[in-house]
XYZ file of C-alpha atoms in Angstrom:
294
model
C 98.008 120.260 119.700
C 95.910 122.026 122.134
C 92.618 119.311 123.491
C 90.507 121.998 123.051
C 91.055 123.252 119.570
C 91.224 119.212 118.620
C 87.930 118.974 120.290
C 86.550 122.191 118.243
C 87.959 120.969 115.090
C 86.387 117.691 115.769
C 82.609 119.381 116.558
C 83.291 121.593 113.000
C 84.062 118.486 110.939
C 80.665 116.796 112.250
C 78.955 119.726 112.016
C 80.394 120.435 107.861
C 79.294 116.582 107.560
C 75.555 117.138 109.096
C 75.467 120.126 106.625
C 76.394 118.656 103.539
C 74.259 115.574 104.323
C 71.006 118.375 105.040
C 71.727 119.707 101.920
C 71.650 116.741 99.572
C 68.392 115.628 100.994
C 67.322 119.803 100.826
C 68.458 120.350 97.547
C 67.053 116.466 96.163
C 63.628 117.330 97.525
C 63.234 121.060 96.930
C 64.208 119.809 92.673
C 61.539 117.083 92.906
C 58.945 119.682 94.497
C 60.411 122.231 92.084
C 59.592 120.291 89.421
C 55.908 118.698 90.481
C 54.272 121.125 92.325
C 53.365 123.087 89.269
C 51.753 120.411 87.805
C 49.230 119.254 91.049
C 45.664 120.270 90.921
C 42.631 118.847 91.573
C 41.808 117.883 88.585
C 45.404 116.034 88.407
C 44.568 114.457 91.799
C 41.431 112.787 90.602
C 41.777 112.454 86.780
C 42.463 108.817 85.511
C 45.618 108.622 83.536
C 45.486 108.417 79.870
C 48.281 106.824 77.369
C 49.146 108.354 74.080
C 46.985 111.280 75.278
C 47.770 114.476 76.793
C 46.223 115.514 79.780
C 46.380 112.338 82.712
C 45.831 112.438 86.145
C 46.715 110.026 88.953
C 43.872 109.591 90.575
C 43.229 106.022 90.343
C 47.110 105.308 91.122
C 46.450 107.456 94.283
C 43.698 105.542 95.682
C 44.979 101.984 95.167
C 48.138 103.239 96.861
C 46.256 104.172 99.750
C 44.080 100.680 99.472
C 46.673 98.996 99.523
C 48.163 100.453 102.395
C 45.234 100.053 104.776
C 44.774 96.329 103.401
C 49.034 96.089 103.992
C 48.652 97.602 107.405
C 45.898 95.562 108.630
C 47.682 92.665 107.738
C 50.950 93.127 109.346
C 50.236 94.686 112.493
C 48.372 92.536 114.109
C 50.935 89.809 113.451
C 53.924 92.213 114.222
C 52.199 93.195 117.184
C 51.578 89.402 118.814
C 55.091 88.482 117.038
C 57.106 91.760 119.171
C 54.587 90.598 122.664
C 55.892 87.609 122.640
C 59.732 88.473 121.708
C 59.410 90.969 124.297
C 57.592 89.661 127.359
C 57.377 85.541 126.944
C 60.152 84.147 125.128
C 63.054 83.168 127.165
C 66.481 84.250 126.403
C 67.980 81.300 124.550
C 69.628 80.303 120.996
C 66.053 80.109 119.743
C 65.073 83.953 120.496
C 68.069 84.693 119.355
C 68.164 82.879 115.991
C 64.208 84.349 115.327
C 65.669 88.003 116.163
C 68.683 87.230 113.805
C 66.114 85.932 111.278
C 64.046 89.305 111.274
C 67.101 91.285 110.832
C 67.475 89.199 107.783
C 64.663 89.651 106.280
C 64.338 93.449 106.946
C 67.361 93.956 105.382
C 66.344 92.142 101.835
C 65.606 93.855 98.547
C 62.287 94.574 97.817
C 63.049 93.045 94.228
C 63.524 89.690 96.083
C 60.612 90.211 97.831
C 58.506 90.933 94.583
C 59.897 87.893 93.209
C 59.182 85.678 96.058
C 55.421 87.141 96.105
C 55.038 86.693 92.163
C 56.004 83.235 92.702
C 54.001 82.781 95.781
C 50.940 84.440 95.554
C 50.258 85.264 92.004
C 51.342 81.899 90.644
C 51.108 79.045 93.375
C 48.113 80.381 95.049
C 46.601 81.744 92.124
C 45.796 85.219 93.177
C 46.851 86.710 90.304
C 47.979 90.383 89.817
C 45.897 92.185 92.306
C 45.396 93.895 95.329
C 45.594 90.974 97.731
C 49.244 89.734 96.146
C 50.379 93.618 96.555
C 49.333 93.096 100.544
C 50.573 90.045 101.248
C 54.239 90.415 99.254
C 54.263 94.086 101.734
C 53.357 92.343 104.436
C 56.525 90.221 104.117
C 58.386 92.699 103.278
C 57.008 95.341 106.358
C 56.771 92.930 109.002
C 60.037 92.190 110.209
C 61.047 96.111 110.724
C 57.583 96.311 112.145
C 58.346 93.725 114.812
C 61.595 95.537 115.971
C 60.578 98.758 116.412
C 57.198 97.123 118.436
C 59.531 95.175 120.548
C 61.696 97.729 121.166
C 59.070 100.222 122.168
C 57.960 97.338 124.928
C 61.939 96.746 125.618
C 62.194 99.905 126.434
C 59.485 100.431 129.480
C 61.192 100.015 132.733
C 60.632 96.545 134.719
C 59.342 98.012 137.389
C 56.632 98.729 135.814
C 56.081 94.966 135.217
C 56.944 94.183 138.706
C 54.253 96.485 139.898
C 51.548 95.220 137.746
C 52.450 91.979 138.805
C 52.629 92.990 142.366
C 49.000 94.315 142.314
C 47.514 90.981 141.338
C 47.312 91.547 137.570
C 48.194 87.911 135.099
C 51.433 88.702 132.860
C 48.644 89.118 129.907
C 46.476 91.695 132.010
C 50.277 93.787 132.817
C 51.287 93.250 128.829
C 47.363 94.778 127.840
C 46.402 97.256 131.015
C 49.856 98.952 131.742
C 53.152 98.311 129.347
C 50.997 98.379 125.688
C 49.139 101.768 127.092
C 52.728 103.239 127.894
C 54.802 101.929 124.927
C 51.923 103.076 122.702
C 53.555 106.460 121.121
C 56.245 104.518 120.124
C 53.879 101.924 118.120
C 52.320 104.563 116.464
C 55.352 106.332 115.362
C 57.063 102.723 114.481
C 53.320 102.098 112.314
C 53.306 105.197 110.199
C 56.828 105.255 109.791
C 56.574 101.951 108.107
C 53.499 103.030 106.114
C 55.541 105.776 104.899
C 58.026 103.133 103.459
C 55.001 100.943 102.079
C 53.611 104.009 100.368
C 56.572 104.589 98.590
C 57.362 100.600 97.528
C 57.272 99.846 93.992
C 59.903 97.312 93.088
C 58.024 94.769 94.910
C 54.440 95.858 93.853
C 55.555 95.134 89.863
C 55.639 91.522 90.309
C 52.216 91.514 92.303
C 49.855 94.276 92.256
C 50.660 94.512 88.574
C 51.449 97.449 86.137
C 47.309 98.053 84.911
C 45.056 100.241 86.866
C 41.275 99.206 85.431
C 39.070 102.377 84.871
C 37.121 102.095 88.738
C 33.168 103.002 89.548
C 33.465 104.314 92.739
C 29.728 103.586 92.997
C 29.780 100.211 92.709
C 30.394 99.104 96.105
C 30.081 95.000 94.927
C 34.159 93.749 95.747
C 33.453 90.896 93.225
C 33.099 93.288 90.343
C 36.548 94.550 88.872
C 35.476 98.086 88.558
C 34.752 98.080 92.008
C 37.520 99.751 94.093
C 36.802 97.606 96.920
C 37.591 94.506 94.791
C 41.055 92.879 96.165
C 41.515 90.660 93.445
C 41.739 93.455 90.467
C 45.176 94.668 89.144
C 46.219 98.452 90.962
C 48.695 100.449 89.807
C 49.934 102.347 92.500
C 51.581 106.044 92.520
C 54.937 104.246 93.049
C 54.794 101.969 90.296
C 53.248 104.585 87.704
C 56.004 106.581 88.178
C 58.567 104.193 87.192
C 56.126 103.108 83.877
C 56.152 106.425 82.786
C 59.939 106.475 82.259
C 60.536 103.339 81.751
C 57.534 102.662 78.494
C 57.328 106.671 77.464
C 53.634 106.161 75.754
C 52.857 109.568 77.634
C 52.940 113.008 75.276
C 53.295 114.720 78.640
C 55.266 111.762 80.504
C 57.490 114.522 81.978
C 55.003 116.092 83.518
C 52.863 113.425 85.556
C 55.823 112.268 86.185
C 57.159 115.371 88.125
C 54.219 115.734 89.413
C 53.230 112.370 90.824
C 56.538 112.239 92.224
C 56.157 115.182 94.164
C 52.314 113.950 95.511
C 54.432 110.943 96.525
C 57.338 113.098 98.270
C 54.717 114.839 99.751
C 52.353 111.737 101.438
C 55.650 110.414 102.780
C 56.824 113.709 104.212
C 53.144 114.111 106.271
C 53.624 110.294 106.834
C 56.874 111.552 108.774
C 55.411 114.479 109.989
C 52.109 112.983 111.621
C 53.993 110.188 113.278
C 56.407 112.853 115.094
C 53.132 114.748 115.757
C 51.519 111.831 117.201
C 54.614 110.264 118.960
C 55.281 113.895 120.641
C 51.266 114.079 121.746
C 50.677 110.207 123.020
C 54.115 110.801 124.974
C 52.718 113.731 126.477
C 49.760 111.943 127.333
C 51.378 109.285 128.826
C 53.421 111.036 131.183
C 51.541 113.714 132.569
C 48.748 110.717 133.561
């Protein structure tokens, strides 16, 4: 057969494959949108959610998901941030570096179940934290951190040496090269890598049932004490998050209207994960742009 018609049958098979893969992710979102959107308001957004009652909101779900993903993030990017540094710029090539980068492919690649589990057994029982916020940060932080350090390190990995070399050669310590030139360049990178990852923490639940809990407490958002447990600021109450209300809806059906906030909070979920997405290409596209017209 004739290269070139091989070659265009070739480019029409990938292209029939892109298309059908487009249009199970089109088709899968555009039904869970289909079915939510009609069911969002403001009142929906803010509302508590009620059992055995018609009529719930998510708003309480929606702010402890968002809680818990500033406490999460917090958390794990400082320590993904020194972990990818040194990876990246101090560790020596050996069987060591190489067993640690072998270990955080492990461990990014585990269930979040496991995760859960390990967290529940962890935090909630060993070190007595209980079902609350702080368990729900620290089982995400295990279970963010590892993908977190890769795409850090290879953000740094992938500035050119000479850029070291002439940070070096200008009198600067490794540390002052690491802060004052490769962090600034590899930054639009870390950002994308950070709110891609909070996209996936937004939309954990498997791992947030075993720690955060499955109760969201009524909350006085003017009670700013953390030690009281309708305080929102308190890390040691139970939260429900958006994720994990979804999946008690269907799962317990004590909701008149179950159907419904559940359509709907799935498709407030779809849609914080899509601007998730959305902002970090923003970003990404801007800082780059930044960054190379200096």
């Amino acid at each position: 057969m004739n290269p070139k018609k091989v070659d265009k049958i070739a480019v029409g098979v990938i292209y029939a494959m892109s298309g059908v893969i487009v249009l199970i992710l089109a088709s899968l979102l555009l039904f869970i949108l289909w079915r939510g959107l009609p069911q969002i308001s403001w009142e929906f957004l803010t509302a508590p959610a009620k059992s055995f009652q018609v009529g719930g909101g998510v708003g309480i779900q929606l702010f402890n998901s968002f809680y818990l993903l500033l406490l999460t993030m917090l958390i794990s990017t400082p320590l993904a941030l020194g972990a990818a540094i040194y990876l990246s710029e101090y560790a020596r090539q050996n069987w060591i570096t190489d067993f640690v980068r072998t270990a955080i492919e492990v461990l990014s690649s585990l269930p979040s179940v496991v995760v859960g589990l390990f967290g529940f057994l962890i935090f909630v029982i060993q070190w007595d934290f209980g079902f609350s916020i702080l368990s729900g940060a620290l089982a995400l932080t295990i279970f963010n951190l590892p993908l977190l350090t890769r795409t850090i390190e290879d953000s740094l990995q992938a500035i050119p040496a000479t850029q070291r070399e002439a940070g070096l050669a200008l009198g600067l310590s490794r540390w002052e090269t690491v802060t004052r030139v490769i962090l600034p360049a590899a930054l639009p990178g870390i950002i994308t890598g950070m709110i891609l990852a909070a996209g996936r923490i937004f939309g954990e639940a498997a791992a947030l049932i075993y720690t955060a809990g499955q109760s969201a407490p009524a909350l006085d958002f003017t009670n700013w004490n953390p030690q009281s447990i309708t305080s929102p600021l308190n890390i040691f109450r139970p939260a429900e998050t958006l994720a994990v209300h979804i999946w008690k809806i269907n799962s317990e059906g004590v909701m008149p209207d179950g159907a419904e906030v559940s359509a709907g909070a799935s498709a407030v979920l779809i849609i914080a994960v899509m601007l998730f997405n959305l902002v970090s290409r923003y970003l990404g596209r801007k800082l780059q742009k930044k960054a190379t017209s200096a």
